[in-house]
Amino acid sequence: MIRALSEAHGASGFETPVRKLYQTYLEPVSDEIVRDHFGSVVGKKVGKADGPSILLAGHLDEIGLLTKAITDEGFIKFQTIGGWWSQVMLAQRVTIQTRKGEITGIIGSKPPHLLSAKERDEVVKIKDMFIDIGVSSKAEAEELGVRPGDPITPISAFVQLGNPNVYMGKALDNRLGCATAVEVLRALKGQDHPNTLFAGATTQEEVGLRGAQTLVHHIKPDVSIALDVGISGDTPGIDGYDALSALGKGPILLIYDGSMLPNPRFRDFIMDTASDAKIPLQVESIAGGGTDAGRFHMYGSGVPSVAFGCTTRYIHSHAAVYHQEDFDHGVALLTEVIKRLDHGVLNDLRDL
């Protein structure tokens, strides 16, 4: 499932292809499928109808590009969707989703033979980049179906790396969260839990947590958990206190992000559950970004919320890396949390 979701296309605002695929995974493990009018989708599983309602959601969208214009020579100028860093973009393969089908292209780059010493030390600005689809005129590009507004996403196969538990693929931010929601539903199949769970994924997180805002109004949860990814601090060049987590040491619980301070009682409840269940857990603090919990927690008079997920390397690029055991431990911990989250716990979470 993670492979299929990773390789599916779904830039922010254009999640339909991955949403349709994702729904096929939700349906067998849900009592009912629930959708809002913004593309978000969750599976509903009733444990106790009069228990707390819990929203557990990743986000379907990935960072991408948008066709802005076609030059007279047939090159594609683009607008970024979500947060890109220019240094990870040049010479990378992409696919343009047109009304006539998918077209492969490459973000063009000048060969080093033609670069002056000064140019080699300069960063190419995104506004100066273009995509080459192998045609020689605007008319040829239009004949293939390309037009302004078409979404563009990275091409990157999902592959196993040297450690058999470590995988690389595109859009792991946040197809890992989407897959987690499905696996929690699967783990609860036939199990008792003192609540009603809504587990699935939002849309347009990467452009401002937009789908989270519509979904939380649709579900009206008592408690929410945003499923997202963290930044692994175990690679060269990252200070150990800038990114606290590492691959293979357990899922992460965010103690701070740019969109939310987590409910402290909910934070402690998850930490205590991990300790009781002997499941490894890491903490992470990310000042430079937010999660869907940033919208969930402000719904109505307030929703106790946390953000939780897998640590990953190289997010917001063509390929990221994660550890499968972190994913599996995350599913196990969330399943245990759902089994314990009754009205007594909810009342405690609200008593701030």
mmCIF file of C-alpha atoms in Angstrom:
data_model
loop_
_atom_site.group_PDB
_atom_site.id
_atom_site.type_symbol
_atom_site.label_atom_id
_atom_site.label_comp_id
_atom_site.label_asym_id
_atom_site.label_seq_id
_atom_site.Cartn_x
_atom_site.Cartn_y
_atom_site.Cartn_z
ATOM 1 C CA MET A 1 0.000 0.000 0.000
ATOM 2 C CA ILE A 2 2.762 2.491 0.877
ATOM 3 C CA ARG A 3 4.442 1.808 -2.463
ATOM 4 C CA ALA A 4 1.234 2.416 -4.416
ATOM 5 C CA LEU A 5 0.369 5.565 -2.484
ATOM 6 C CA SER A 6 3.916 6.904 -2.815
ATOM 7 C CA GLU A 7 3.992 6.460 -6.578
ATOM 8 C CA ALA A 8 0.495 7.904 -7.120
ATOM 9 C CA HIS A 9 0.139 11.531 -8.235
ATOM 10 C CA GLY A 10 -1.579 14.131 -6.091
ATOM 11 C CA ALA A 11 -0.191 17.635 -5.765
ATOM 12 C CA SER A 12 -2.102 19.991 -3.491
ATOM 13 C CA GLY A 13 -5.421 20.850 -5.117
ATOM 14 C CA PHE A 14 -5.133 17.887 -7.499
ATOM 15 C CA GLU A 15 -5.515 14.940 -5.133
ATOM 16 C CA THR A 16 -8.253 13.091 -7.055
ATOM 17 C CA PRO A 17 -6.012 10.296 -8.464
ATOM 18 C CA VAL A 18 -4.473 9.432 -5.106
ATOM 19 C CA ARG A 19 -7.785 9.937 -3.278
ATOM 20 C CA LYS A 20 -9.516 7.385 -5.502
ATOM 21 C CA LEU A 21 -6.711 4.893 -4.879
ATOM 22 C CA TYR A 22 -6.690 5.629 -1.167
ATOM 23 C CA GLN A 23 -10.415 5.073 -0.833
ATOM 24 C CA THR A 24 -9.982 1.495 -2.114
ATOM 25 C CA TYR A 25 -7.780 0.829 0.926
ATOM 26 C CA LEU A 26 -10.171 2.512 3.369
ATOM 27 C CA GLU A 27 -13.330 0.739 2.233
ATOM 28 C CA PRO A 28 -12.527 -2.836 3.392
ATOM 29 C CA VAL A 29 -11.579 -1.714 6.918
ATOM 30 C CA SER A 30 -14.325 0.869 7.542
ATOM 31 C CA ASP A 31 -17.990 0.728 8.497
ATOM 32 C CA GLU A 32 -18.653 3.764 6.314
ATOM 33 C CA ILE A 33 -16.756 6.182 4.066
ATOM 34 C CA VAL A 34 -17.169 9.868 4.863
ATOM 35 C CA ARG A 35 -16.089 12.719 2.569
ATOM 36 C CA ASP A 36 -16.288 16.476 2.725
ATOM 37 C CA HIS A 37 -16.636 18.750 -0.335
ATOM 38 C CA PHE A 38 -12.925 19.548 -0.448
ATOM 39 C CA GLY A 39 -11.592 16.091 -1.313
ATOM 40 C CA SER A 40 -10.783 14.826 2.176
ATOM 41 C CA VAL A 41 -11.872 11.264 2.955
ATOM 42 C CA VAL A 42 -12.041 9.153 6.118
ATOM 43 C CA GLY A 43 -13.244 5.715 7.101
ATOM 44 C CA LYS A 44 -15.638 5.572 10.039
ATOM 45 C CA LYS A 45 -15.453 2.736 12.567
ATOM 46 C CA VAL A 46 -17.893 2.655 15.460
ATOM 47 C CA GLY A 47 -16.643 1.068 18.667
ATOM 48 C CA LYS A 48 -19.052 2.727 21.071
ATOM 49 C CA ALA A 49 -21.602 5.009 19.471
ATOM 50 C CA ASP A 50 -21.944 7.306 22.489
ATOM 51 C CA GLY A 51 -18.194 7.441 23.124
ATOM 52 C CA PRO A 52 -15.838 10.227 22.090
ATOM 53 C CA SER A 53 -15.360 10.879 18.373
ATOM 54 C CA ILE A 54 -11.718 10.743 17.275
ATOM 55 C CA LEU A 55 -10.276 12.181 14.071
ATOM 56 C CA LEU A 56 -7.036 10.514 12.923
ATOM 57 C CA ALA A 57 -5.837 11.963 9.632
ATOM 58 C CA GLY A 58 -2.814 12.285 7.390
ATOM 59 C CA HIS A 59 -2.863 14.400 4.240
ATOM 60 C CA LEU A 60 -3.136 13.146 0.687
ATOM 61 C CA ASP A 61 -1.370 15.983 -1.077
ATOM 62 C CA GLU A 62 2.293 16.189 -2.000
ATOM 63 C CA ILE A 63 4.350 19.206 -2.956
ATOM 64 C CA GLY A 64 4.322 19.732 -6.709
ATOM 65 C CA LEU A 65 4.347 22.257 -9.504
ATOM 66 C CA LEU A 66 1.752 23.971 -11.690
ATOM 67 C CA THR A 67 2.061 24.681 -15.396
ATOM 68 C CA LYS A 68 2.175 28.476 -15.682
ATOM 69 C CA ALA A 69 3.085 29.080 -19.321
ATOM 70 C CA ILE A 70 4.529 27.454 -22.438
ATOM 71 C CA THR A 71 7.358 29.270 -24.199
ATOM 72 C CA ASP A 72 7.433 29.676 -27.972
ATOM 73 C CA GLU A 73 10.108 26.940 -28.012
ATOM 74 C CA GLY A 74 7.870 24.487 -26.116
ATOM 75 C CA PHE A 75 9.454 24.692 -22.668
ATOM 76 C CA ILE A 76 7.207 24.734 -19.597
ATOM 77 C CA LYS A 77 7.430 27.525 -17.033
ATOM 78 C CA PHE A 78 5.959 26.595 -13.678
ATOM 79 C CA GLN A 79 4.695 27.769 -10.313
ATOM 80 C CA THR A 80 5.670 25.809 -7.206
ATOM 81 C CA ILE A 81 2.943 24.226 -5.077
ATOM 82 C CA GLY A 82 4.137 23.919 -1.494
ATOM 83 C CA GLY A 83 7.599 24.420 -0.079
ATOM 84 C CA TRP A 84 10.450 23.658 -2.489
ATOM 85 C CA TRP A 85 14.153 24.390 -2.107
ATOM 86 C CA SER A 86 15.698 25.239 -5.458
ATOM 87 C CA GLN A 87 18.827 23.151 -4.921
ATOM 88 C CA VAL A 88 16.887 19.859 -4.975
ATOM 89 C CA MET A 89 15.078 20.580 -8.251
ATOM 90 C CA LEU A 90 17.457 20.828 -11.222
ATOM 91 C CA ALA A 91 17.774 17.829 -13.588
ATOM 92 C CA GLN A 92 14.943 15.967 -11.862
ATOM 93 C CA ARG A 93 12.268 14.050 -13.751
ATOM 94 C CA VAL A 94 8.634 15.119 -13.487
ATOM 95 C CA THR A 95 5.286 14.160 -14.964
ATOM 96 C CA ILE A 96 2.670 16.611 -16.203
ATOM 97 C CA GLN A 97 -0.908 15.408 -15.806
ATOM 98 C CA THR A 98 -2.796 16.737 -18.846
ATOM 99 C CA ARG A 99 -6.325 16.163 -20.097
ATOM 100 C CA LYS A 100 -4.843 13.823 -22.740
ATOM 101 C CA GLY A 101 -2.660 11.847 -20.355
ATOM 102 C CA GLU A 102 0.663 12.023 -18.547
ATOM 103 C CA ILE A 103 3.754 13.579 -20.123
ATOM 104 C CA THR A 104 7.256 13.032 -18.784
ATOM 105 C CA GLY A 105 9.687 15.925 -18.606
ATOM 106 C CA ILE A 106 12.868 17.063 -16.913
ATOM 107 C CA ILE A 107 13.683 20.284 -15.107
ATOM 108 C CA GLY A 108 16.403 21.647 -17.382
ATOM 109 C CA SER A 109 19.885 22.554 -16.222
ATOM 110 C CA LYS A 110 22.945 24.063 -17.877
ATOM 111 C CA PRO A 111 25.848 21.560 -18.218
ATOM 112 C CA PRO A 112 28.846 22.362 -15.990
ATOM 113 C CA HIS A 113 31.003 22.754 -19.121
ATOM 114 C CA LEU A 114 29.185 26.001 -19.874
ATOM 115 C CA LEU A 115 29.199 27.440 -16.367
ATOM 116 C CA SER A 116 31.626 30.124 -15.336
ATOM 117 C CA ALA A 117 33.362 29.804 -11.979
ATOM 118 C CA LYS A 118 30.989 32.449 -10.604
ATOM 119 C CA GLU A 119 27.894 30.643 -11.918
ATOM 120 C CA ARG A 120 28.955 27.372 -10.303
ATOM 121 C CA ASP A 121 28.773 29.017 -6.879
ATOM 122 C CA GLU A 122 25.371 30.602 -7.469
ATOM 123 C CA VAL A 123 21.976 29.098 -6.691
ATOM 124 C CA VAL A 124 19.622 28.913 -9.675
ATOM 125 C CA LYS A 125 16.372 30.686 -8.864
ATOM 126 C CA ILE A 126 13.138 28.762 -9.315
ATOM 127 C CA LYS A 127 11.701 31.554 -11.455
ATOM 128 C CA ASP A 128 14.466 30.897 -13.993
ATOM 129 C CA MET A 129 13.822 27.148 -14.228
ATOM 130 C CA PHE A 130 11.876 25.363 -16.957
ATOM 131 C CA ILE A 131 10.699 21.882 -17.879
ATOM 132 C CA ASP A 132 11.768 20.196 -21.108
ATOM 133 C CA ILE A 133 9.214 17.735 -22.534
ATOM 134 C CA GLY A 134 11.096 17.063 -25.761
ATOM 135 C CA VAL A 135 9.164 19.273 -28.167
ATOM 136 C CA SER A 136 10.329 22.265 -30.192
ATOM 137 C CA SER A 137 7.326 24.588 -30.168
ATOM 138 C CA LYS A 138 4.399 25.803 -28.130
ATOM 139 C CA ALA A 139 2.044 24.267 -30.699
ATOM 140 C CA GLU A 140 3.597 20.818 -30.218
ATOM 141 C CA ALA A 141 3.235 21.064 -26.454
ATOM 142 C CA GLU A 142 -0.398 22.135 -26.786
ATOM 143 C CA GLU A 143 -1.084 19.277 -29.191
ATOM 144 C CA LEU A 144 0.114 16.873 -26.479
ATOM 145 C CA GLY A 145 -2.501 18.377 -24.184
ATOM 146 C CA VAL A 146 -0.350 20.694 -22.053
ATOM 147 C CA ARG A 147 -2.043 23.893 -20.940
ATOM 148 C CA PRO A 148 -1.710 26.372 -18.076
ATOM 149 C CA GLY A 149 -3.068 24.993 -14.835
ATOM 150 C CA ASP A 150 -1.937 21.390 -15.369
ATOM 151 C CA PRO A 151 -0.396 19.832 -12.235
ATOM 152 C CA ILE A 152 3.150 18.492 -12.226
ATOM 153 C CA THR A 153 4.609 15.975 -9.769
ATOM 154 C CA PRO A 154 8.010 14.318 -9.252
ATOM 155 C CA ILE A 155 8.892 10.935 -10.702
ATOM 156 C CA SER A 156 10.606 8.693 -8.161
ATOM 157 C CA ALA A 157 10.186 4.925 -7.808
ATOM 158 C CA PHE A 158 9.546 3.439 -4.376
ATOM 159 C CA VAL A 159 12.551 1.222 -3.584
ATOM 160 C CA GLN A 160 14.107 -0.738 -0.735
ATOM 161 C CA LEU A 161 17.553 0.446 0.338
ATOM 162 C CA GLY A 162 20.485 -1.453 1.857
ATOM 163 C CA ASN A 163 18.743 -2.070 5.175
ATOM 164 C CA PRO A 164 15.674 -4.219 4.346
ATOM 165 C CA ASN A 165 13.581 -2.039 6.671
ATOM 166 C CA VAL A 166 14.556 1.241 5.004
ATOM 167 C CA TYR A 167 12.696 2.505 1.946
ATOM 168 C CA MET A 168 12.898 5.509 -0.356
ATOM 169 C CA GLY A 169 10.116 7.111 -2.361
ATOM 170 C CA LYS A 170 8.385 10.338 -3.273
ATOM 171 C CA ALA A 171 5.480 11.900 -1.385
ATOM 172 C CA LEU A 172 6.222 10.080 1.868
ATOM 173 C CA ASP A 173 5.136 13.441 3.268
ATOM 174 C CA ASN A 174 2.449 12.450 3.746
ATOM 175 C CA ARG A 175 1.426 9.147 2.221
ATOM 176 C CA LEU A 176 2.990 7.539 5.307
ATOM 177 C CA GLY A 177 0.358 9.265 7.432
ATOM 178 C CA CYS A 178 -2.393 8.190 5.051
ATOM 179 C CA ALA A 179 -1.232 4.572 5.241
ATOM 180 C CA THR A 180 -1.001 4.760 9.030
ATOM 181 C CA ALA A 181 -4.684 5.675 9.273
ATOM 182 C CA VAL A 182 -5.640 2.619 7.176
ATOM 183 C CA GLU A 183 -3.475 0.278 9.231
ATOM 184 C CA VAL A 184 -4.957 1.530 12.503
ATOM 185 C CA LEU A 185 -8.435 0.827 11.139
ATOM 186 C CA ARG A 186 -7.235 -2.626 10.075
ATOM 187 C CA ALA A 187 -5.762 -3.339 13.501
ATOM 188 C CA LEU A 188 -9.064 -2.388 15.145
ATOM 189 C CA LYS A 189 -11.123 -4.674 12.898
ATOM 190 C CA GLY A 190 -13.132 -6.900 15.216
ATOM 191 C CA GLN A 191 -11.696 -5.138 18.291
ATOM 192 C CA ASP A 192 -13.593 -3.226 20.960
ATOM 193 C CA HIS A 193 -12.793 0.448 21.481
ATOM 194 C CA PRO A 194 -14.778 2.957 23.581
ATOM 195 C CA ASN A 195 -15.226 5.578 20.874
ATOM 196 C CA THR A 196 -15.998 6.254 17.213
ATOM 197 C CA LEU A 197 -12.953 6.588 14.990
ATOM 198 C CA PHE A 198 -12.748 8.626 11.796
ATOM 199 C CA ALA A 199 -9.429 7.731 10.127
ATOM 200 C CA GLY A 200 -8.227 8.932 6.741
ATOM 201 C CA ALA A 201 -6.682 11.951 5.078
ATOM 202 C CA THR A 202 -7.167 15.629 4.313
ATOM 203 C CA THR A 203 -6.229 17.637 1.219
ATOM 204 C CA GLN A 204 -4.193 20.800 0.550
ATOM 205 C CA GLU A 205 -2.126 20.596 3.739
ATOM 206 C CA GLU A 206 1.015 21.735 1.938
ATOM 207 C CA VAL A 207 -0.543 25.056 0.930
ATOM 208 C CA GLY A 208 -1.983 26.122 4.260
ATOM 209 C CA LEU A 209 -3.757 23.274 6.102
ATOM 210 C CA ARG A 210 -6.863 23.998 4.024
ATOM 211 C CA GLY A 211 -8.418 20.539 3.915
ATOM 212 C CA ALA A 212 -7.984 20.200 7.670
ATOM 213 C CA GLN A 213 -10.220 23.204 8.165
ATOM 214 C CA THR A 214 -13.053 21.773 6.063
ATOM 215 C CA LEU A 215 -12.742 18.213 7.393
ATOM 216 C CA VAL A 216 -12.801 19.160 11.067
ATOM 217 C CA HIS A 217 -16.010 21.127 10.490
ATOM 218 C CA HIS A 218 -17.501 18.094 8.752
ATOM 219 C CA ILE A 219 -16.518 15.503 11.372
ATOM 220 C CA LYS A 220 -16.846 17.669 14.506
ATOM 221 C CA PRO A 221 -14.456 15.511 16.557
ATOM 222 C CA ASP A 222 -13.907 15.521 20.307
ATOM 223 C CA VAL A 223 -10.213 14.643 19.902
ATOM 224 C CA SER A 224 -7.835 14.771 16.950
ATOM 225 C CA ILE A 225 -4.473 13.342 15.933
ATOM 226 C CA ALA A 226 -2.761 14.760 12.859
ATOM 227 C CA LEU A 227 -0.569 12.163 11.153
ATOM 228 C CA ASP A 228 2.488 13.681 9.505
ATOM 229 C CA VAL A 229 6.236 13.217 9.202
ATOM 230 C CA GLY A 230 9.189 14.607 11.078
ATOM 231 C CA ILE A 231 12.720 15.523 10.060
ATOM 232 C CA SER A 232 15.349 12.935 10.853
ATOM 233 C CA GLY A 233 18.429 14.437 12.456
ATOM 234 C CA ASP A 234 20.764 11.513 11.816
ATOM 235 C CA THR A 235 22.424 12.695 8.582
ATOM 236 C CA PRO A 236 25.575 14.783 8.101
ATOM 237 C CA GLY A 237 25.139 18.533 8.393
ATOM 238 C CA ILE A 238 22.185 18.532 10.801
ATOM 239 C CA ASP A 239 22.831 19.630 14.368
ATOM 240 C CA GLY A 240 21.518 17.082 16.852
ATOM 241 C CA TYR A 241 19.365 19.672 18.585
ATOM 242 C CA ASP A 242 17.853 21.060 15.364
ATOM 243 C CA ALA A 243 16.198 17.714 14.603
ATOM 244 C CA LEU A 244 15.828 15.350 17.558
ATOM 245 C CA SER A 245 14.731 12.080 15.956
ATOM 246 C CA ALA A 246 16.518 9.314 14.061
ATOM 247 C CA LEU A 247 15.463 6.484 11.771
ATOM 248 C CA GLY A 248 14.703 3.176 13.444
ATOM 249 C CA LYS A 249 14.155 4.502 16.962
ATOM 250 C CA GLY A 250 10.378 4.699 16.955
ATOM 251 C CA PRO A 251 7.580 6.992 15.773
ATOM 252 C CA ILE A 252 7.582 10.655 16.747
ATOM 253 C CA LEU A 253 5.301 12.823 18.852
ATOM 254 C CA LEU A 254 5.585 16.538 18.136
ATOM 255 C CA ILE A 255 6.013 18.574 21.294
ATOM 256 C CA TYR A 256 6.013 21.798 19.251
ATOM 257 C CA ASP A 257 5.383 22.944 15.700
ATOM 258 C CA GLY A 258 4.747 26.248 14.012
ATOM 259 C CA SER A 259 0.976 25.791 13.949
ATOM 260 C CA MET A 260 0.163 24.331 17.378
ATOM 261 C CA LEU A 261 1.231 23.681 20.929
ATOM 262 C CA PRO A 262 -0.125 20.197 21.644
ATOM 263 C CA ASN A 263 -2.587 19.593 24.434
ATOM 264 C CA PRO A 264 -0.198 18.746 27.321
ATOM 265 C CA ARG A 265 -2.472 16.134 28.879
ATOM 266 C CA PHE A 266 -2.908 14.416 25.512
ATOM 267 C CA ARG A 267 0.858 14.527 24.985
ATOM 268 C CA ASP A 268 1.396 12.860 28.358
ATOM 269 C CA PHE A 269 -1.349 10.298 27.693
ATOM 270 C CA ILE A 270 0.405 9.169 24.516
ATOM 271 C CA MET A 271 3.815 9.088 26.206
ATOM 272 C CA ASP A 272 2.415 7.061 29.110
ATOM 273 C CA THR A 273 0.640 4.672 26.754
ATOM 274 C CA ALA A 274 3.896 4.102 24.851
ATOM 275 C CA SER A 275 5.693 3.367 28.116
ATOM 276 C CA ASP A 276 2.966 0.990 29.345
ATOM 277 C CA ALA A 277 2.885 -0.859 26.013
ATOM 278 C CA LYS A 278 6.694 -0.890 25.734
ATOM 279 C CA ILE A 279 6.577 0.778 22.311
ATOM 280 C CA PRO A 280 9.521 3.052 21.422
ATOM 281 C CA LEU A 281 8.631 6.723 20.992
ATOM 282 C CA GLN A 282 10.663 9.784 20.047
ATOM 283 C CA VAL A 283 9.780 13.456 20.413
ATOM 284 C CA GLU A 284 10.318 16.186 17.846
ATOM 285 C CA SER A 285 10.118 19.989 17.776
ATOM 286 C CA ILE A 286 9.680 21.666 14.383
ATOM 287 C CA ALA A 287 9.591 25.453 14.443
ATOM 288 C CA GLY A 288 9.643 25.859 10.662
ATOM 289 C CA GLY A 289 6.399 24.168 9.696
ATOM 290 C CA GLY A 290 2.917 23.170 10.781
ATOM 291 C CA THR A 291 0.539 20.227 10.633
ATOM 292 C CA ASP A 292 -3.184 19.753 10.174
ATOM 293 C CA ALA A 293 -3.492 19.758 13.960
ATOM 294 C CA GLY A 294 -3.010 23.504 13.632
ATOM 295 C CA ARG A 295 -6.562 23.690 12.273
ATOM 296 C CA PHE A 296 -8.057 20.718 14.118
ATOM 297 C CA HIS A 297 -7.308 22.037 17.604
ATOM 298 C CA MET A 298 -9.078 25.364 17.073
ATOM 299 C CA TYR A 299 -12.414 23.913 15.945
ATOM 300 C CA GLY A 300 -15.457 24.934 18.009
ATOM 301 C CA SER A 301 -14.516 25.606 21.612
ATOM 302 C CA GLY A 302 -11.277 23.627 21.226
ATOM 303 C CA VAL A 303 -10.271 20.057 20.365
ATOM 304 C CA PRO A 304 -7.482 18.307 22.322
ATOM 305 C CA SER A 305 -4.945 17.545 19.605
ATOM 306 C CA VAL A 306 -1.450 16.261 18.906
ATOM 307 C CA ALA A 307 0.665 15.605 15.821
ATOM 308 C CA PHE A 308 2.276 12.180 15.412
ATOM 309 C CA GLY A 309 4.100 10.243 12.713
ATOM 310 C CA CYS A 310 7.315 8.881 11.213
ATOM 311 C CA THR A 311 10.656 10.613 11.092
ATOM 312 C CA THR A 312 11.994 10.865 7.540
ATOM 313 C CA ARG A 313 15.082 11.997 5.699
ATOM 314 C CA TYR A 314 15.053 14.451 2.755
ATOM 315 C CA ILE A 315 11.390 15.519 2.800
ATOM 316 C CA HIS A 316 10.175 18.136 0.310
ATOM 317 C CA SER A 317 12.376 16.742 -2.427
ATOM 318 C CA HIS A 318 11.982 14.091 -5.125
ATOM 319 C CA ALA A 319 12.679 11.229 -2.705
ATOM 320 C CA ALA A 320 12.520 10.752 1.060
ATOM 321 C CA VAL A 321 13.632 7.865 3.276
ATOM 322 C CA TYR A 322 11.872 6.163 6.210
ATOM 323 C CA HIS A 323 12.232 3.077 8.431
ATOM 324 C CA GLN A 324 9.443 0.496 8.292
ATOM 325 C CA GLU A 325 9.755 -0.393 11.983
ATOM 326 C CA ASP A 326 9.020 3.236 12.898
ATOM 327 C CA PHE A 327 5.843 3.000 10.836
ATOM 328 C CA ASP A 328 4.814 -0.323 12.396
ATOM 329 C CA HIS A 329 5.469 0.894 15.942
ATOM 330 C CA GLY A 330 3.431 4.005 15.180
ATOM 331 C CA VAL A 331 0.454 1.913 14.099
ATOM 332 C CA ALA A 332 0.754 -0.237 17.223
ATOM 333 C CA LEU A 333 0.916 2.772 19.549
ATOM 334 C CA LEU A 334 -2.002 4.590 17.942
ATOM 335 C CA THR A 335 -4.101 1.431 18.079
ATOM 336 C CA GLU A 336 -3.405 1.171 21.797
ATOM 337 C CA VAL A 337 -4.250 4.865 22.278
ATOM 338 C CA ILE A 338 -7.608 4.436 20.511
ATOM 339 C CA LYS A 339 -8.442 1.403 22.662
ATOM 340 C CA ARG A 340 -7.910 3.443 25.831
ATOM 341 C CA LEU A 341 -9.488 6.771 24.829
ATOM 342 C CA ASP A 342 -12.866 6.815 26.594
ATOM 343 C CA HIS A 343 -14.993 9.575 28.119
ATOM 344 C CA GLY A 344 -12.910 9.541 31.288
ATOM 345 C CA VAL A 345 -9.752 10.247 29.311
ATOM 346 C CA LEU A 346 -11.526 12.885 27.211
ATOM 347 C CA ASN A 347 -12.702 14.741 30.312
ATOM 348 C CA ASP A 348 -9.152 14.719 31.646
ATOM 349 C CA LEU A 349 -7.771 16.065 28.352
ATOM 350 C CA ARG A 350 -10.233 18.929 28.466
ATOM 351 C CA ASP A 351 -9.406 19.865 32.065
ATOM 352 C CA LEU A 352 -6.680 22.426 31.329
#
